[in-house]
PDB file of C-alpha atoms in Angstrom:
ATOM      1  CA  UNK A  77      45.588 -67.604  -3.271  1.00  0.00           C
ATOM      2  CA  UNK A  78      48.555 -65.881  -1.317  1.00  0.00           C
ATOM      3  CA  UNK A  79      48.506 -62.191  -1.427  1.00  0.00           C
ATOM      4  CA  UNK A  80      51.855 -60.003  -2.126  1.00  0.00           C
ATOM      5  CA  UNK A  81      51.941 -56.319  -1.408  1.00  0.00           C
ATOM      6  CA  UNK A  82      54.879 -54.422  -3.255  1.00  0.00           C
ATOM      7  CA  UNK A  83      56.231 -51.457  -2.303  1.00  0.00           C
ATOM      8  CA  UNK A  84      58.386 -49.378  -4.694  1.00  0.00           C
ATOM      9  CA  UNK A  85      59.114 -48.678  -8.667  1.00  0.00           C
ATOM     10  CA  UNK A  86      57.347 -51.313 -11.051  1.00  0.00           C
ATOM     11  CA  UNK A  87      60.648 -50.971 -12.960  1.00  0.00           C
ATOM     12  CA  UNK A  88      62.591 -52.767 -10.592  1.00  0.00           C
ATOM     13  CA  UNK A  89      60.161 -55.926  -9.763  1.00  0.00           C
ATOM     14  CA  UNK A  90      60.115 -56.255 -13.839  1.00  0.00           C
ATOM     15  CA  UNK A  91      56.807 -56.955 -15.637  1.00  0.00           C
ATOM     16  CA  UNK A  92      58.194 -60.951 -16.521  1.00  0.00           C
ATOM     17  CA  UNK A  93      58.495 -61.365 -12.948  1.00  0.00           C
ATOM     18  CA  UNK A  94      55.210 -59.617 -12.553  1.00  0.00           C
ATOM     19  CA  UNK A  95      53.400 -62.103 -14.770  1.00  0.00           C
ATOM     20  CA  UNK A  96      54.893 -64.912 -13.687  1.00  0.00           C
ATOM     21  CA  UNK A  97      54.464 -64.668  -9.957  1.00  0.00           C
ATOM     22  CA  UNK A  98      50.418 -64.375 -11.061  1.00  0.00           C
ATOM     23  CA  UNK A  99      50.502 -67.519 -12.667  1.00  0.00           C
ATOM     24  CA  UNK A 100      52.119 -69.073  -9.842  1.00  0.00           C
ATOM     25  CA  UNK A 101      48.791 -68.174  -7.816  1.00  0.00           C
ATOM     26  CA  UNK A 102      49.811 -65.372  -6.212  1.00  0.00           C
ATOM     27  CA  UNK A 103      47.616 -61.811  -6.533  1.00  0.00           C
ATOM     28  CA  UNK A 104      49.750 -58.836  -6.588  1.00  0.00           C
ATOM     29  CA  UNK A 105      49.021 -55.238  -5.139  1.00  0.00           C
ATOM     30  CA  UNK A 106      51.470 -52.217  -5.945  1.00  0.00           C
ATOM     31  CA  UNK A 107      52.260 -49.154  -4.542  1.00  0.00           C
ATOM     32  CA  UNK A 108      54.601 -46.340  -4.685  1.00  0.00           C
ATOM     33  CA  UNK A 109      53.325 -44.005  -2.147  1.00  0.00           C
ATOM     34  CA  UNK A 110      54.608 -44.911   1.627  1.00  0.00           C
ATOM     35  CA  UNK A 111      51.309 -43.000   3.026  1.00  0.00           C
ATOM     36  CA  UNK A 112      48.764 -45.746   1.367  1.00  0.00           C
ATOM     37  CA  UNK A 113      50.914 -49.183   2.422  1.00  0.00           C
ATOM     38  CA  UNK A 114      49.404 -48.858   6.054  1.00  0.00           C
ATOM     39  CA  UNK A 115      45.774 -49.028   4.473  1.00  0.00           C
ATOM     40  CA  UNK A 116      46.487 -51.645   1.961  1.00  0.00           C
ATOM     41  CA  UNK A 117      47.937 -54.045   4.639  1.00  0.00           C
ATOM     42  CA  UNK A 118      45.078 -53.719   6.690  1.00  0.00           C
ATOM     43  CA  UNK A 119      42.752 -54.284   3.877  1.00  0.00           C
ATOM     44  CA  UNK A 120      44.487 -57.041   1.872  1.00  0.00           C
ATOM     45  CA  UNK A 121      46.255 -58.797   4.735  1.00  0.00           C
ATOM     46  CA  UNK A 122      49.350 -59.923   2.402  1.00  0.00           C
ATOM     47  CA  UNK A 123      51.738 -63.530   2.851  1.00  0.00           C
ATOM     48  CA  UNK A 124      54.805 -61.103   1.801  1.00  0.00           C
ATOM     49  CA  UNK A 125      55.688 -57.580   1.416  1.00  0.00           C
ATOM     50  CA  UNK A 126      58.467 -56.625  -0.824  1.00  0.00           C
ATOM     51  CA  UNK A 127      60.635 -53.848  -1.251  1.00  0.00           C
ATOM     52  CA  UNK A 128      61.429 -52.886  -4.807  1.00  0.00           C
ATOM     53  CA  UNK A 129      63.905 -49.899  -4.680  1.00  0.00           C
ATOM     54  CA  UNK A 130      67.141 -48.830  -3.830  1.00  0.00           C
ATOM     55  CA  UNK A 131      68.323 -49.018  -0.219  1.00  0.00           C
ATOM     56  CA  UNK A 132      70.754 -46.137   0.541  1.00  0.00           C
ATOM     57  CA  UNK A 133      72.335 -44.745   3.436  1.00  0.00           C
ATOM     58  CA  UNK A 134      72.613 -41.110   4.854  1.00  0.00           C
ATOM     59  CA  UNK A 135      75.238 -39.437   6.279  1.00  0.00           C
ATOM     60  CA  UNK A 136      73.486 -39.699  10.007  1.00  0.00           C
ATOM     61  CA  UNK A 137      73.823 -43.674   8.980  1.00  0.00           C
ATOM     62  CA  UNK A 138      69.890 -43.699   8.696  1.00  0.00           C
ATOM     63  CA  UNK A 139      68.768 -46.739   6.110  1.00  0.00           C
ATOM     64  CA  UNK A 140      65.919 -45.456   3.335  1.00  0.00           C
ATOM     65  CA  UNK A 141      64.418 -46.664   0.334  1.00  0.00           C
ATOM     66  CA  UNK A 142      64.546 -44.905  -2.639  1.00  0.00           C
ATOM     67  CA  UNK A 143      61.683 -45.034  -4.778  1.00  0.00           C
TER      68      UNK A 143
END
């Protein structure tokens, strides 16, 4: 089974997508807090990691992801 590690609102990666990426055979882990995705890649050793946000720019031109 390939592992995916999501990182970000559960709004935006949709509960149909949700669902159907499981039945595809992939297990999903989700997380919203930055702090914990260091310990949860070293623990579940995920295929993919994906970003579910907002991607915004400051005014120093600095990239982020809003959550």
């Amino acid at each position: 089974m390939k592992k995916i590690v999501v990182i970000g609102s559960k709004k935006s990666l949709g509960d149909r997508l949700s669902h159907r990426i499981n039945t595809q055979g992939y297990s999903i882990k989700h997380t919203q807090d930055v702090g914990k995705l260091g310990r949860i890649l070293k623990a579940v050793s995920p295929d993919f990691v994906l970003c579910a946000g907002t991607i915004g720019i400051d005014a120093d031109g600095n990239y982020y992801l809003e959550l």
